[in-house]
C-alpha positions as protocol buffer text, in pm:
chain_id: "A"
residue {
  index: 1
  type: MET
  ca { x: 28425 y: -5501 z: 3622 }
}
residue {
  index: 2
  type: ASN
  ca { x: 28154 y: -5694 z: 3823 }
}
residue {
  index: 3
  type: ALA
  ca { x: 28043 y: -5602 z: 4167 }
}
residue {
  index: 4
  type: TYR
  ca { x: 28260 y: -5871 z: 4326 }
}
residue {
  index: 5
  type: ASP
  ca { x: 28578 y: -5755 z: 4159 }
}
residue {
  index: 6
  type: GLU
  ca { x: 28502 y: -5398 z: 4268 }
}
residue {
  index: 7
  type: TYR
  ca { x: 28432 y: -5508 z: 4621 }
}
residue {
  index: 8
  type: MET
  ca { x: 28759 y: -5697 z: 4653 }
}
residue {
  index: 9
  type: LYS
  ca { x: 28962 y: -5421 z: 4495 }
}
residue {
  index: 10
  type: GLY
  ca { x: 28829 y: -5195 z: 4783 }
}
residue {
  index: 11
  type: ILE
  ca { x: 28905 y: -5476 z: 5043 }
}
residue {
  index: 12
  type: VAL
  ca { x: 29267 y: -5528 z: 4942 }
}
residue {
  index: 13
  type: ARG
  ca { x: 29360 y: -5153 z: 4878 }
}
residue {
  index: 14
  type: PRO
  ca { x: 29501 y: -5110 z: 5228 }
}
residue {
  index: 15
  type: MET
  ca { x: 29686 y: -5446 z: 5224 }
}
residue {
  index: 16
  type: ARG
  ca { x: 29851 y: -5330 z: 4903 }
}
residue {
  index: 17
  type: GLN
  ca { x: 29920 y: -4986 z: 5038 }
}
residue {
  index: 18
  type: GLU
  ca { x: 30084 y: -5114 z: 5343 }
}
residue {
  index: 19
  type: LEU
  ca { x: 30378 y: -5252 z: 5141 }
}
residue {
  index: 20
  type: VAL
  ca { x: 30378 y: -4958 z: 4890 }
}
residue {
  index: 21
  type: ASP
  ca { x: 30409 y: -4712 z: 5181 }
}
residue {
  index: 22
  type: ALA
  ca { x: 30705 y: -4913 z: 5309 }
}
residue {
  index: 23
  type: GLY
  ca { x: 30889 y: -4863 z: 4975 }
}
residue {
  index: 24
  type: PHE
  ca { x: 30771 y: -5152 z: 4772 }
}
residue {
  index: 25
  type: ASN
  ca { x: 30710 y: -5147 z: 4396 }
}
residue {
  index: 26
  type: GLU
  ca { x: 30393 y: -5329 z: 4307 }
}
residue {
  index: 27
  type: LEU
  ca { x: 30407 y: -5536 z: 4006 }
}
residue {
  index: 28
  type: THR
  ca { x: 30054 y: -5590 z: 3879 }
}
residue {
  index: 29
  type: THR
  ca { x: 30098 y: -5757 z: 3543 }
}
residue {
  index: 30
  type: ALA
  ca { x: 30312 y: -6036 z: 3384 }
}
residue {
  index: 31
  type: GLU
  ca { x: 30479 y: -5768 z: 3175 }
}
residue {
  index: 32
  type: ASP
  ca { x: 30578 y: -5566 z: 3493 }
}
residue {
  index: 33
  type: VAL
  ca { x: 30736 y: -5883 z: 3632 }
}
residue {
  index: 34
  type: ASN
  ca { x: 30938 y: -5958 z: 3309 }
}
residue {
  index: 35
  type: GLU
  ca { x: 31062 y: -5584 z: 3301 }
}
residue {
  index: 36
  type: PHE
  ca { x: 31163 y: -5600 z: 3669 }
}
residue {
  index: 37
  type: MET
  ca { x: 31336 y: -5944 z: 3641 }
}
residue {
  index: 38
  type: ALA
  ca { x: 31525 y: -5839 z: 3315 }
}
residue {
  index: 39
  type: SER
  ca { x: 31677 y: -5556 z: 3498 }
}
residue {
  index: 40
  type: ALA
  ca { x: 31713 y: -5666 z: 3858 }
}
residue {
  index: 41
  type: LYS
  ca { x: 32073 y: -5652 z: 3961 }
}
residue {
  index: 42
  type: GLY
  ca { x: 32176 y: -5715 z: 4325 }
}
residue {
  index: 43
  type: VAL
  ca { x: 31959 y: -5811 z: 4600 }
}
residue {
  index: 44
  type: SER
  ca { x: 31565 y: -5802 z: 4561 }
}
residue {
  index: 45
  type: LEU
  ca { x: 31315 y: -5880 z: 4829 }
}
residue {
  index: 46
  type: VAL
  ca { x: 30991 y: -6012 z: 4668 }
}
residue {
  index: 47
  type: VAL
  ca { x: 30678 y: -6034 z: 4895 }
}
residue {
  index: 48
  type: ILE
  ca { x: 30390 y: -6248 z: 4752 }
}
residue {
  index: 49
  type: ASN
  ca { x: 30124 y: -6071 z: 4934 }
}
residue {
  index: 50
  type: SER
  ca { x: 29789 y: -6210 z: 5030 }
}
residue {
  index: 51
  type: VAL
  ca { x: 29440 y: -6140 z: 5197 }
}
residue {
  index: 52
  type: CYS
  ca { x: 29485 y: -6392 z: 5462 }
}
residue {
  index: 53
  type: GLY
  ca { x: 29547 y: -6304 z: 5826 }
}
residue {
  index: 54
  type: CYS
  ca { x: 29889 y: -6436 z: 5848 }
}
residue {
  index: 55
  type: ALA
  ca { x: 29990 y: -6181 z: 5569 }
}
residue {
  index: 56
  type: ALA
  ca { x: 29821 y: -5901 z: 5755 }
}
residue {
  index: 57
  type: GLY
  ca { x: 29940 y: -5993 z: 6129 }
}
residue {
  index: 58
  type: LEU
  ca { x: 30262 y: -6159 z: 6048 }
}
residue {
  index: 59
  type: ALA
  ca { x: 30419 y: -6143 z: 5710 }
}
residue {
  index: 60
  type: ARG
  ca { x: 30367 y: -5764 z: 5611 }
}
residue {
  index: 61
  type: PRO
  ca { x: 30452 y: -5640 z: 5972 }
}
residue {
  index: 62
  type: ALA
  ca { x: 30779 y: -5851 z: 5975 }
}
residue {
  index: 63
  type: VAL
  ca { x: 30887 y: -5749 z: 5631 }
}
residue {
  index: 64
  type: ARG
  ca { x: 30838 y: -5374 z: 5706 }
}
residue {
  index: 65
  type: GLN
  ca { x: 31044 y: -5429 z: 6034 }
}
residue {
  index: 66
  type: ALA
  ca { x: 31321 y: -5622 z: 5867 }
}
residue {
  index: 67
  type: ILE
  ca { x: 31392 y: -5362 z: 5593 }
}
residue {
  index: 68
  type: GLU
  ca { x: 31411 y: -5089 z: 5866 }
}
residue {
  index: 69
  type: GLU
  ca { x: 31732 y: -5266 z: 5962 }
}
residue {
  index: 70
  type: VAL
  ca { x: 31854 y: -5401 z: 5620 }
}
residue {
  index: 71
  type: LYS
  ca { x: 31733 y: -5257 z: 5302 }
}
residue {
  index: 72
  type: PRO
  ca { x: 31806 y: -5470 z: 4985 }
}
residue {
  index: 73
  type: ASP
  ca { x: 31854 y: -5304 z: 4650 }
}
residue {
  index: 74
  type: HIS
  ca { x: 31490 y: -5373 z: 4535 }
}
residue {
  index: 75
  type: LEU
  ca { x: 31164 y: -5407 z: 4700 }
}
residue {
  index: 76
  type: VAL
  ca { x: 30887 y: -5572 z: 4497 }
}
residue {
  index: 77
  type: THR
  ca { x: 30539 y: -5736 z: 4558 }
}
residue {
  index: 78
  type: VAL
  ca { x: 30284 y: -5927 z: 4372 }
}
residue {
  index: 79
  type: PHE
  ca { x: 29938 y: -5992 z: 4513 }
}
residue {
  index: 80
  type: ALA
  ca { x: 29824 y: -6361 z: 4503 }
}
residue {
  index: 81
  type: GLY
  ca { x: 29459 y: -6408 z: 4423 }
}
residue {
  index: 82
  type: GLN
  ca { x: 29442 y: -6051 z: 4293 }
}
residue {
  index: 83
  type: ASP
  ca { x: 29715 y: -6003 z: 4013 }
}
residue {
  index: 84
  type: ARG
  ca { x: 29698 y: -6364 z: 3909 }
}
residue {
  index: 85
  type: GLU
  ca { x: 29918 y: -6326 z: 3590 }
}
residue {
  index: 86
  type: ALA
  ca { x: 30181 y: -6116 z: 3772 }
}
residue {
  index: 87
  type: THR
  ca { x: 30200 y: -6372 z: 4060 }
}
residue {
  index: 88
  type: ALA
  ca { x: 30225 y: -6668 z: 3826 }
}
residue {
  index: 89
  type: GLN
  ca { x: 30485 y: -6498 z: 3628 }
}
residue {
  index: 90
  type: MET
  ca { x: 30704 y: -6420 z: 3934 }
}
residue {
  index: 91
  type: ARG
  ca { x: 30651 y: -6764 z: 4073 }
}
residue {
  index: 92
  type: GLY
  ca { x: 30775 y: -6888 z: 3736 }
}
residue {
  index: 93
  type: PHE
  ca { x: 31125 y: -6748 z: 3831 }
}
residue {
  index: 94
  type: PHE
  ca { x: 31155 y: -6991 z: 4125 }
}
residue {
  index: 95
  type: GLU
  ca { x: 30967 y: -7291 z: 4011 }
}
residue {
  index: 96
  type: GLU
  ca { x: 31177 y: -7503 z: 4237 }
}
residue {
  index: 97
  type: VAL
  ca { x: 30970 y: -7405 z: 4539 }
}
residue {
  index: 98
  type: PRO
  ca { x: 30596 y: -7484 z: 4575 }
}
residue {
  index: 99
  type: ALA
  ca { x: 30364 y: -7196 z: 4542 }
}
residue {
  index: 100
  type: SER
  ca { x: 30270 y: -7035 z: 4872 }
}
residue {
  index: 101
  type: SER
  ca { x: 30115 y: -6708 z: 4997 }
}
residue {
  index: 102
  type: PRO
  ca { x: 30214 y: -6520 z: 5174 }
}
residue {
  index: 103
  type: SER
  ca { x: 30568 y: -6594 z: 5106 }
}
residue {
  index: 104
  type: ILE
  ca { x: 30899 y: -6401 z: 5094 }
}
residue {
  index: 105
  type: ALA
  ca { x: 31169 y: -6449 z: 4830 }
}
residue {
  index: 106
  type: VAL
  ca { x: 31519 y: -6311 z: 4833 }
}
residue {
  index: 107
  type: LEU
  ca { x: 31679 y: -6301 z: 4486 }
}
residue {
  index: 108
  type: ARG
  ca { x: 32018 y: -6206 z: 4375 }
}
residue {
  index: 109
  type: ASP
  ca { x: 32040 y: -6089 z: 4009 }
}
residue {
  index: 110
  type: GLY
  ca { x: 31720 y: -6249 z: 3953 }
}
residue {
  index: 111
  type: GLN
  ca { x: 31803 y: -6591 z: 4100 }
}
residue {
  index: 112
  type: LEU
  ca { x: 31631 y: -6736 z: 4399 }
}
residue {
  index: 113
  type: GLU
  ca { x: 31864 y: -6728 z: 4693 }
}
residue {
  index: 114
  type: TYR
  ca { x: 31619 y: -6798 z: 4979 }
}
residue {
  index: 115
  type: PHE
  ca { x: 31259 y: -6856 z: 5023 }
}
residue {
  index: 116
  type: ILE
  ca { x: 31035 y: -6817 z: 5326 }
}
residue {
  index: 117
  type: PRO
  ca { x: 30709 y: -7009 z: 5262 }
}
residue {
  index: 118
  type: ARG
  ca { x: 30375 y: -6969 z: 5433 }
}
residue {
  index: 119
  type: GLU
  ca { x: 30456 y: -7260 z: 5656 }
}
residue {
  index: 120
  type: GLN
  ca { x: 30745 y: -7069 z: 5807 }
}
residue {
  index: 121
  type: ILE
  ca { x: 30513 y: -6747 z: 5862 }
}
residue {
  index: 122
  type: GLU
  ca { x: 30178 y: -6881 z: 5964 }
}
residue {
  index: 123
  type: GLY
  ca { x: 30177 y: -6975 z: 6359 }
}
residue {
  index: 124
  type: TYR
  ca { x: 30501 y: -6799 z: 6421 }
}
residue {
  index: 125
  type: PRO
  ca { x: 30546 y: -6478 z: 6626 }
}
residue {
  index: 126
  type: VAL
  ca { x: 30605 y: -6160 z: 6414 }
}
residue {
  index: 127
  type: GLU
  ca { x: 30936 y: -6110 z: 6603 }
}
residue {
  index: 128
  type: GLN
  ca { x: 31069 y: -6465 z: 6507 }
}
residue {
  index: 129
  type: ILE
  ca { x: 30974 y: -6395 z: 6145 }
}
residue {
  index: 130
  type: THR
  ca { x: 31140 y: -6049 z: 6152 }
}
residue {
  index: 131
  type: GLU
  ca { x: 31460 y: -6199 z: 6313 }
}
residue {
  index: 132
  type: HIS
  ca { x: 31463 y: -6483 z: 6044 }
}
residue {
  index: 133
  type: LEU
  ca { x: 31425 y: -6239 z: 5741 }
}
residue {
  index: 134
  type: THR
  ca { x: 31672 y: -5981 z: 5900 }
}
residue {
  index: 135
  type: GLY
  ca { x: 31927 y: -6255 z: 5930 }
}
residue {
  index: 136
  type: VAL
  ca { x: 31862 y: -6369 z: 5560 }
}
residue {
  index: 137
  type: LEU
  ca { x: 31888 y: -6005 z: 5425 }
}
residue {
  index: 138
  type: LYS
  ca { x: 32201 y: -5937 z: 5625 }
}
residue {
  index: 139
  type: GLN
  ca { x: 32381 y: -6219 z: 5477 }
}
residue {
  index: 140
  type: ALA
  ca { x: 32246 y: -6174 z: 5132 }
}
residue {
  index: 141
  type: CYS
  ca { x: 32329 y: -5795 z: 5143 }
}
residue {
  index: 142
  type: ALA
  ca { x: 32675 y: -5851 z: 5282 }
}
residue {
  index: 143
  type: GLN
  ca { x: 32790 y: -6050 z: 4969 }
}
């Protein structure tokens, strides 16, 4: 591993840990994604994590707050720009939406039910994103 890769691993460690500490399972390889998607029954919340400021200040805090109120069956995350193969593999399961990070997907039995792209995260107050996601999760988990 070169010095840049080592440096980036150190930088993103707390960004990864924030979601792991909230109960998310980190999928770091394409195989991890395939295994998860092959067995994902019920409602899954997928966070495509990122190093950007809107992930740190908006997406991750909103997700953590939303799942305190409504917890889906599965919580998983891939890290864009870091775990490239895993992120590409996950995005392949919902190709109908443009790639975006950070972003949040709600799946039912592995099928995309709802998607919140970066454009609906960046520039919005964390409370509004939390409310949006909480409403989506309430509806998805009630079915």
